[in-house]
PDB file of C-alpha atoms in Angstrom:
ATOM      1  CA  UNK A  19      84.169 -13.611  35.488  1.00 75.00           C
ATOM      2  CA  UNK A  20      83.409 -13.311  31.730  1.00 84.00           C
ATOM      3  CA  UNK A  21      86.100 -16.007  30.852  1.00 89.00           C
ATOM      4  CA  UNK A  22      84.563 -18.656  33.126  1.00 86.00           C
ATOM      5  CA  UNK A  23      81.125 -18.017  31.657  1.00 88.00           C
ATOM      6  CA  UNK A  24      82.295 -18.373  28.163  1.00 91.00           C
ATOM      7  CA  UNK A  25      84.073 -21.541  29.024  1.00 90.00           C
ATOM      8  CA  UNK A  26      81.035 -23.108  30.546  1.00 87.00           C
ATOM      9  CA  UNK A  27      79.102 -21.989  27.476  1.00 91.00           C
ATOM     10  CA  UNK A  28      81.629 -23.941  25.258  1.00 92.00           C
ATOM     11  CA  UNK A  29      81.493 -26.903  27.740  1.00 89.00           C
ATOM     12  CA  UNK A  30      77.782 -26.956  27.343  1.00 89.00           C
ATOM     13  CA  UNK A  31      78.222 -26.909  23.455  1.00 92.00           C
ATOM     14  CA  UNK A  32      80.558 -29.862  23.752  1.00 90.00           C
ATOM     15  CA  UNK A  33      78.131 -31.950  25.879  1.00 88.00           C
ATOM     16  CA  UNK A  34      75.246 -30.936  23.652  1.00 90.00           C
ATOM     17  CA  UNK A  35      76.934 -32.109  20.662  1.00 92.00           C
ATOM     18  CA  UNK A  36      78.018 -35.392  22.423  1.00 91.00           C
ATOM     19  CA  UNK A  37      74.378 -35.971  23.514  1.00 87.00           C
ATOM     20  CA  UNK A  38      73.223 -35.217  19.806  1.00 89.00           C
ATOM     21  CA  UNK A  39      75.417 -37.907  18.527  1.00 92.00           C
ATOM     22  CA  UNK A  40      74.826 -40.352  21.303  1.00 92.00           C
ATOM     23  CA  UNK A  41      78.237 -40.181  22.673  1.00 91.00           C
ATOM     24  CA  UNK A  42      78.264 -40.519  26.592  1.00 89.00           C
ATOM     25  CA  UNK A  43      80.007 -38.013  28.536  1.00 86.00           C
ATOM     26  CA  UNK A  44      81.119 -38.793  32.086  1.00 85.00           C
ATOM     27  CA  UNK A  45      80.870 -35.476  34.145  1.00 81.00           C
ATOM     28  CA  UNK A  46      80.943 -35.707  37.935  1.00 79.00           C
ATOM     29  CA  UNK A  47      78.620 -32.921  38.334  1.00 76.00           C
ATOM     30  CA  UNK A  48      76.695 -32.488  41.719  1.00 74.00           C
ATOM     31  CA  UNK A  49      73.362 -34.093  41.714  1.00 70.00           C
ATOM     32  CA  UNK A  50      71.449 -31.261  43.583  1.00 71.00           C
ATOM     33  CA  UNK A  51      72.939 -28.140  42.167  1.00 71.00           C
ATOM     34  CA  UNK A  52      73.239 -29.342  38.711  1.00 75.00           C
ATOM     35  CA  UNK A  53      71.289 -32.425  37.539  1.00 75.00           C
ATOM     36  CA  UNK A  54      68.103 -31.770  39.582  1.00 79.00           C
ATOM     37  CA  UNK A  55      68.041 -28.091  38.393  1.00 75.00           C
ATOM     38  CA  UNK A  56      68.271 -29.064  34.723  1.00 75.00           C
ATOM     39  CA  UNK A  57      65.526 -31.390  35.263  1.00 80.00           C
ATOM     40  CA  UNK A  58      63.572 -28.697  37.175  1.00 81.00           C
ATOM     41  CA  UNK A  59      63.154 -30.836  40.292  1.00 83.00           C
ATOM     42  CA  UNK A  60      62.846 -29.340  43.697  1.00 82.00           C
ATOM     43  CA  UNK A  61      66.145 -28.889  45.473  1.00 78.00           C
ATOM     44  CA  UNK A  62      66.831 -28.050  49.228  1.00 78.00           C
ATOM     45  CA  UNK A  63      69.266 -25.014  49.373  1.00 75.00           C
ATOM     46  CA  UNK A  64      71.301 -26.543  52.133  1.00 74.00           C
ATOM     47  CA  UNK A  65      71.904 -29.880  50.316  1.00 76.00           C
ATOM     48  CA  UNK A  66      73.138 -27.820  47.342  1.00 75.00           C
ATOM     49  CA  UNK A  67      75.535 -25.781  49.348  1.00 75.00           C
ATOM     50  CA  UNK A  68      76.688 -29.171  50.973  1.00 78.00           C
ATOM     51  CA  UNK A  69      77.363 -30.528  47.651  1.00 78.00           C
ATOM     52  CA  UNK A  70      79.480 -27.719  46.381  1.00 73.00           C
ATOM     53  CA  UNK A  71      81.294 -26.285  49.399  1.00 73.00           C
ATOM     54  CA  UNK A  72      81.325 -28.479  52.501  1.00 73.00           C
ATOM     55  CA  UNK A  73      83.511 -26.141  54.492  1.00 74.00           C
ATOM     56  CA  UNK A  74      80.986 -23.242  54.011  1.00 69.00           C
ATOM     57  CA  UNK A  75      78.151 -25.758  54.821  1.00 72.00           C
ATOM     58  CA  UNK A  76      79.878 -26.705  58.048  1.00 74.00           C
ATOM     59  CA  UNK A  77      80.435 -22.967  58.943  1.00 73.00           C
ATOM     60  CA  UNK A  78      76.966 -22.082  58.310  1.00 70.00           C
ATOM     61  CA  UNK A  79      75.629 -25.075  60.352  1.00 71.00           C
ATOM     62  CA  UNK A  80      78.018 -24.092  63.164  1.00 69.00           C
ATOM     63  CA  UNK A  81      77.102 -20.458  63.214  1.00 65.00           C
ATOM     64  CA  UNK A  82      74.495 -19.245  65.506  1.00 55.00           C
ATOM     65  CA  UNK A  83      73.504 -16.115  63.435  1.00 52.00           C
ATOM     66  CA  UNK A  84      70.848 -17.507  61.007  1.00 54.00           C
ATOM     67  CA  UNK A  85      70.749 -14.088  58.998  1.00 57.00           C
ATOM     68  CA  UNK A  86      74.451 -14.626  57.898  1.00 56.00           C
ATOM     69  CA  UNK A  87      73.687 -18.210  57.180  1.00 63.00           C
ATOM     70  CA  UNK A  88      70.899 -17.069  54.863  1.00 70.00           C
ATOM     71  CA  UNK A  89      72.886 -14.529  53.060  1.00 72.00           C
ATOM     72  CA  UNK A  90      76.080 -16.690  52.606  1.00 69.00           C
ATOM     73  CA  UNK A  91      73.645 -19.463  51.152  1.00 71.00           C
ATOM     74  CA  UNK A  92      71.871 -17.273  48.801  1.00 75.00           C
ATOM     75  CA  UNK A  93      75.107 -15.543  47.361  1.00 76.00           C
ATOM     76  CA  UNK A  94      76.803 -18.822  46.946  1.00 73.00           C
ATOM     77  CA  UNK A  95      73.919 -20.390  45.221  1.00 74.00           C
ATOM     78  CA  UNK A  96      73.072 -17.444  43.076  1.00 78.00           C
ATOM     79  CA  UNK A  97      76.785 -17.459  41.653  1.00 77.00           C
ATOM     80  CA  UNK A  98      76.312 -21.298  40.870  1.00 75.00           C
ATOM     81  CA  UNK A  99      73.083 -20.567  39.281  1.00 78.00           C
ATOM     82  CA  UNK A 100      74.655 -18.076  37.028  1.00 81.00           C
ATOM     83  CA  UNK A 101      77.333 -20.475  35.929  1.00 79.00           C
ATOM     84  CA  UNK A 102      74.736 -23.253  35.464  1.00 79.00           C
ATOM     85  CA  UNK A 103      72.762 -20.815  33.179  1.00 81.00           C
ATOM     86  CA  UNK A 104      75.940 -20.351  31.064  1.00 86.00           C
ATOM     87  CA  UNK A 105      76.440 -24.087  30.640  1.00 83.00           C
ATOM     88  CA  UNK A 106      72.775 -24.698  29.765  1.00 82.00           C
ATOM     89  CA  UNK A 107      72.749 -21.869  27.244  1.00 86.00           C
ATOM     90  CA  UNK A 108      75.563 -23.697  25.522  1.00 87.00           C
ATOM     91  CA  UNK A 109      73.840 -27.015  25.527  1.00 83.00           C
ATOM     92  CA  UNK A 110      70.624 -25.368  24.303  1.00 85.00           C
ATOM     93  CA  UNK A 111      72.497 -23.563  21.324  1.00 85.00           C
ATOM     94  CA  UNK A 112      73.370 -27.208  20.052  1.00 83.00           C
ATOM     95  CA  UNK A 113      70.189 -29.140  20.874  1.00 71.00           C
TER      96      UNK A 113
END
């Protein structure tokens, strides 16, 4: 929703301000979906989904219909990317 995206932009601004002033911020964010994407490193989609939603990952691995697996994986990751973009937008507006 729009409120969540605005909250992530605000969080990004806070983190960007902290980085600018050398203040360490301890954010327990997933390595694959967040930090590697921010650093533009290659990320395996199944590793990302395992980090953000272990139940969805187990359901996809246990399912025999690979077409459903791909659809669930792509929709989940696309929504996560949209949220990450909001956070990054907030950081870049400060840095």
